[in-house]
PDB file of C-alpha atoms in Angstrom:
ATOM      1  CA  MET A   1       0.128  -0.391  -0.402  1.00 40.00           C
ATOM      2  CA  PRO A   2       1.503   3.194  -1.194  1.00 44.00           C
ATOM      3  CA  LEU A   3       2.786   5.614   1.391  1.00 46.00           C
ATOM      4  CA  PHE A   4       0.853   8.233  -0.518  1.00 45.00           C
ATOM      5  CA  ASP A   5      -1.947   9.410  -3.177  1.00 46.00           C
ATOM      6  CA  ALA A   6      -0.331  11.050  -5.492  1.00 40.00           C
ATOM      7  CA  GLU A   7      -3.375  12.193  -7.167  1.00 37.00           C
ATOM      8  CA  ALA A   8      -4.913  13.652  -3.669  1.00 25.00           C
ATOM      9  CA  GLY A   9      -1.446  15.614  -3.754  1.00 40.00           C
ATOM     10  CA  GLY A  10       1.547  15.087  -0.816  1.00 77.00           C
ATOM     11  CA  SER A  11       4.865  16.522  -0.496  1.00 85.00           C
ATOM     12  CA  VAL A  12       6.334  13.608  -2.286  1.00 88.00           C
ATOM     13  CA  ASN A  13       4.107  14.480  -5.301  1.00 89.00           C
ATOM     14  CA  ALA A  14       4.922  17.645  -4.475  1.00 91.00           C
ATOM     15  CA  ASP A  15       8.536  18.285  -4.394  1.00 93.00           C
ATOM     16  CA  LEU A  16       8.777  15.465  -7.387  1.00 95.00           C
ATOM     17  CA  THR A  17       6.857  17.970  -9.568  1.00 94.00           C
ATOM     18  CA  GLU A  18       8.412  20.793  -8.346  1.00 95.00           C
ATOM     19  CA  ALA A  19      11.869  19.345  -9.415  1.00 96.00           C
ATOM     20  CA  LEU A  20      10.264  18.546 -12.839  1.00 97.00           C
ATOM     21  CA  ALA A  21       9.484  21.778 -13.649  1.00 96.00           C
ATOM     22  CA  GLN A  22      12.561  23.326 -12.653  1.00 96.00           C
ATOM     23  CA  ARG A  23      13.542  21.199 -16.122  1.00 96.00           C
ATOM     24  CA  TYR A  24      10.773  20.985 -18.599  1.00 96.00           C
ATOM     25  CA  GLY A  25       8.346  24.143 -17.349  1.00 95.00           C
ATOM     26  CA  GLN A  26       5.197  24.888 -15.023  1.00 96.00           C
ATOM     27  CA  GLU A  27       3.082  22.040 -16.180  1.00 95.00           C
ATOM     28  CA  GLY A  28       0.080  23.364 -18.728  1.00 96.00           C
ATOM     29  CA  GLU A  29       1.535  26.092 -19.653  1.00 96.00           C
ATOM     30  CA  ALA A  30       3.585  26.486 -23.206  1.00 94.00           C
ATOM     31  CA  VAL A  31       7.540  26.951 -22.744  1.00 93.00           C
ATOM     32  CA  GLU A  32       8.557  29.126 -26.465  1.00 90.00           C
ATOM     33  CA  GLN A  33      11.848  27.911 -27.407  1.00 84.00           C
ATOM     34  CA  PRO A  34      14.145  30.663 -28.450  1.00 81.00           C
ATOM     35  CA  GLY A  35      15.508  31.272 -31.367  1.00 75.00           C
ATOM     36  CA  SER A  36      12.963  28.331 -32.808  1.00 80.00           C
ATOM     37  CA  VAL A  37      13.907  27.132 -36.698  1.00 81.00           C
ATOM     38  CA  TRP A  38      12.004  24.099 -38.355  1.00 80.00           C
ATOM     39  CA  ARG A  39      13.149  21.906 -40.464  1.00 77.00           C
ATOM     40  CA  GLY A  40      15.396  25.328 -42.083  1.00 79.00           C
ATOM     41  CA  GLU A  41      12.705  27.819 -41.258  1.00 81.00           C
ATOM     42  CA  ALA A  42      11.483  30.332 -38.966  1.00 86.00           C
ATOM     43  CA  ALA A  43       8.540  28.543 -36.378  1.00 88.00           C
ATOM     44  CA  VAL A  44       7.949  29.125 -32.977  1.00 90.00           C
ATOM     45  CA  ILE A  45       8.031  26.142 -31.252  1.00 90.00           C
ATOM     46  CA  ARG A  46       6.312  25.979 -27.699  1.00 92.00           C
ATOM     47  CA  ASP A  47       6.747  22.918 -25.131  1.00 95.00           C
ATOM     48  CA  THR A  48       3.876  22.489 -22.514  1.00 97.00           C
ATOM     49  CA  SER A  49       4.039  19.571 -20.394  1.00 97.00           C
ATOM     50  CA  THR A  50       2.056  17.588 -18.208  1.00 97.00           C
ATOM     51  CA  TYR A  51       3.568  15.418 -14.871  1.00 96.00           C
ATOM     52  CA  GLU A  52       2.048  11.897 -13.361  1.00 94.00           C
ATOM     53  CA  THR A  53       3.735  10.261 -10.659  1.00 93.00           C
ATOM     54  CA  GLU A  54       2.910   6.809  -9.338  1.00 92.00           C
ATOM     55  CA  TYR A  55       4.255   5.005  -6.545  1.00 90.00           C
ATOM     56  CA  LEU A  56       6.423   1.856  -7.289  1.00 90.00           C
ATOM     57  CA  GLY A  57       7.399   0.316  -3.766  1.00 86.00           C
ATOM     58  CA  ARG A  58       9.948   0.621  -1.155  1.00 86.00           C
ATOM     59  CA  ALA A  59      13.098  -0.520  -1.140  1.00 84.00           C
ATOM     60  CA  PHE A  60      14.683  -3.150   1.570  1.00 85.00           C
ATOM     61  CA  ALA A  61      16.242  -0.517   3.182  1.00 82.00           C
ATOM     62  CA  GLY A  62      13.361   1.886   3.732  1.00 84.00           C
ATOM     63  CA  GLY A  63      12.311   4.290   0.919  1.00 88.00           C
ATOM     64  CA  ASP A  64       9.514   5.205  -1.442  1.00 89.00           C
ATOM     65  CA  TYR A  65      10.370   4.417  -5.367  1.00 92.00           C
ATOM     66  CA  VAL A  66       8.432   6.489  -7.408  1.00 93.00           C
ATOM     67  CA  ARG A  67       7.977   6.596 -11.599  1.00 95.00           C
ATOM     68  CA  CYS A  68       7.858  10.423 -12.757  1.00 96.00           C
ATOM     69  CA  THR A  69       6.541  10.570 -16.142  1.00 96.00           C
ATOM     70  CA  VAL A  70       6.350  13.749 -18.396  1.00 98.00           C
ATOM     71  CA  THR A  71       4.879  14.089 -21.686  1.00 98.00           C
ATOM     72  CA  THR A  72       5.456  16.926 -23.413  1.00 98.00           C
ATOM     73  CA  VAL A  73       3.880  18.616 -26.830  1.00 97.00           C
ATOM     74  CA  ARG A  74       6.082  20.623 -29.283  1.00 94.00           C
ATOM     75  CA  THR A  75       3.888  22.306 -31.063  1.00 93.00           C
ATOM     76  CA  VAL A  76       5.553  24.099 -34.041  1.00 91.00           C
ATOM     77  CA  VAL A  77       2.915  26.982 -35.364  1.00 90.00           C
ATOM     78  CA  SER A  78       4.256  29.652 -38.233  1.00 88.00           C
ATOM     79  CA  PRO A  79       5.654  32.522 -37.833  1.00 86.00           C
ATOM     80  CA  ASP A  80       2.909  34.939 -38.064  1.00 84.00           C
ATOM     81  CA  GLY A  81       0.718  32.803 -35.270  1.00 73.00           C
ATOM     82  CA  GLY A  82      -1.330  31.089 -38.000  1.00 77.00           C
ATOM     83  CA  GLU A  83      -0.647  27.587 -39.544  1.00 86.00           C
ATOM     84  CA  THR A  84       0.523  24.671 -37.402  1.00 90.00           C
ATOM     85  CA  LEU A  85       3.405  23.275 -39.030  1.00 88.00           C
ATOM     86  CA  ALA A  86       3.821  20.128 -36.804  1.00 89.00           C
ATOM     87  CA  ALA A  87       2.551  18.833 -33.047  1.00 93.00           C
ATOM     88  CA  THR A  88       4.071  15.898 -31.630  1.00 95.00           C
ATOM     89  CA  THR A  89       5.478  15.045 -28.287  1.00 97.00           C
ATOM     90  CA  ARG A  90       8.002  13.307 -25.603  1.00 98.00           C
ATOM     91  CA  THR A  91       7.604  11.230 -22.731  1.00 98.00           C
ATOM     92  CA  CYS A  92      10.592  11.399 -20.651  1.00 98.00           C
ATOM     93  CA  THR A  93      10.433   9.241 -17.773  1.00 98.00           C
ATOM     94  CA  TYR A  94      12.460   9.591 -14.456  1.00 98.00           C
ATOM     95  CA  THR A  95      13.043   7.370 -10.917  1.00 96.00           C
ATOM     96  CA  GLY A  96      11.791   9.800  -8.051  1.00 95.00           C
ATOM     97  CA  TYR A  97      12.766   8.595  -4.526  1.00 93.00           C
ATOM     98  CA  ASP A  98      11.697  10.033  -0.894  1.00 91.00           C
ATOM     99  CA  ASP A  99      13.182   8.782   1.986  1.00 87.00           C
ATOM    100  CA  GLY A 100       9.935   7.573   3.531  1.00 79.00           C
ATOM    101  CA  ARG A 101      10.882   8.846   7.014  1.00 79.00           C
ATOM    102  CA  ALA A 102       7.515  10.962   8.715  1.00 76.00           C
ATOM    103  CA  GLY A 103       9.473  14.392   9.580  1.00 78.00           C
ATOM    104  CA  SER A 104      11.868  14.254   7.103  1.00 77.00           C
ATOM    105  CA  ARG A 105      13.931  17.455   6.663  1.00 83.00           C
ATOM    106  CA  GLU A 106      15.021  15.851   3.495  1.00 85.00           C
ATOM    107  CA  ARG A 107      12.717  16.042   0.284  1.00 88.00           C
ATOM    108  CA  ALA A 108      11.856  13.706  -2.284  1.00 91.00           C
ATOM    109  CA  ARG A 109      14.090  14.222  -5.307  1.00 95.00           C
ATOM    110  CA  VAL A 110      14.453  12.704  -8.893  1.00 97.00           C
ATOM    111  CA  LEU A 111      17.204  10.759  -9.842  1.00 97.00           C
ATOM    112  CA  TRP A 112      18.063  12.774 -12.818  1.00 98.00           C
ATOM    113  CA  GLY A 113      20.705   9.760 -14.446  1.00 97.00           C
ATOM    114  CA  THR A 114      17.675   7.371 -14.720  1.00 98.00           C
ATOM    115  CA  LEU A 115      16.220   8.971 -17.449  1.00 98.00           C
ATOM    116  CA  GLU A 116      14.477   7.027 -20.659  1.00 98.00           C
ATOM    117  CA  GLU A 117      13.029   8.813 -23.251  1.00 98.00           C
ATOM    118  CA  GLU A 118      10.522   7.771 -26.049  1.00 98.00           C
ATOM    119  CA  TYR A 119       9.553   9.770 -28.857  1.00 97.00           C
ATOM    120  CA  ALA A 120       6.155   9.176 -30.742  1.00 96.00           C
ATOM    121  CA  ASP A 121       7.196  10.303 -34.014  1.00 93.00           C
ATOM    122  CA  GLY A 122      11.102   9.772 -33.293  1.00 93.00           C
ATOM    123  CA  GLU A 123      13.451  11.893 -32.046  1.00 92.00           C
ATOM    124  CA  ALA A 124      14.840  13.285 -35.238  1.00 88.00           C
ATOM    125  CA  TYR A 125      10.502  14.521 -36.531  1.00 88.00           C
ATOM    126  CA  PHE A 126      10.871  15.881 -32.066  1.00 90.00           C
ATOM    127  CA  ASN A 127      13.293  17.820 -33.173  1.00 84.00           C
ATOM    128  CA  GLY A 128      12.537  18.854 -35.554  1.00 78.00           C
ATOM    129  CA  THR A 129      15.464  17.283 -38.798  1.00 67.00           C
ATOM    130  CA  PRO A 130      14.553  17.617 -41.965  1.00 52.00           C
ATOM    131  CA  GLU A 131      15.572  14.362 -43.566  1.00 46.00           C
ATOM    132  CA  THR A 132      13.081  11.970 -41.396  1.00 40.00           C
ATOM    133  CA  ALA A 133       9.891  14.431 -42.358  1.00 43.00           C
ATOM    134  CA  PRO A 134       7.122  12.095 -42.414  1.00 45.00           C
TER     135      PRO A 134
END
C-alpha cells in the first residue's frame, strides 16, 4: 500500500513536480523555445508539459520509489501565428526517491540519471531534423 496518493497531492508529489517544473517548465504552460527554427525555416516552437507520479514500491533498506513521467507536447506554428506546421510528443520517465520517514527534512528527489525517453514520431522529428520528414 503506497504511503501517499499522488492524485490526492502530498509532499512527495509536490517535491517531485517542483523539481520537474524547474527543468521542463510549469505544468500546462507553454514554454516558447528561443531562436526557433523548424526544418530550416523560422517558426514558433512551444513545449507544454504535464507531470504524473506513480508509486513503485518500498526499498529493502527503506524509502519509497516513484515513477515520474513528463509528457511534452511540442507544437510548431508559422511565425505569423497562423498555421500549425507540426505537433508531436516526447515522454521522459525518471525514477524518484523519498526517504519515507515521517517528519524528515529531506525532500523527495528526482534521480536524473534514470532518464528514459520515448518519442511518438521519433527523436529526429521531435527536434525538427529535415531528413526524417514523415
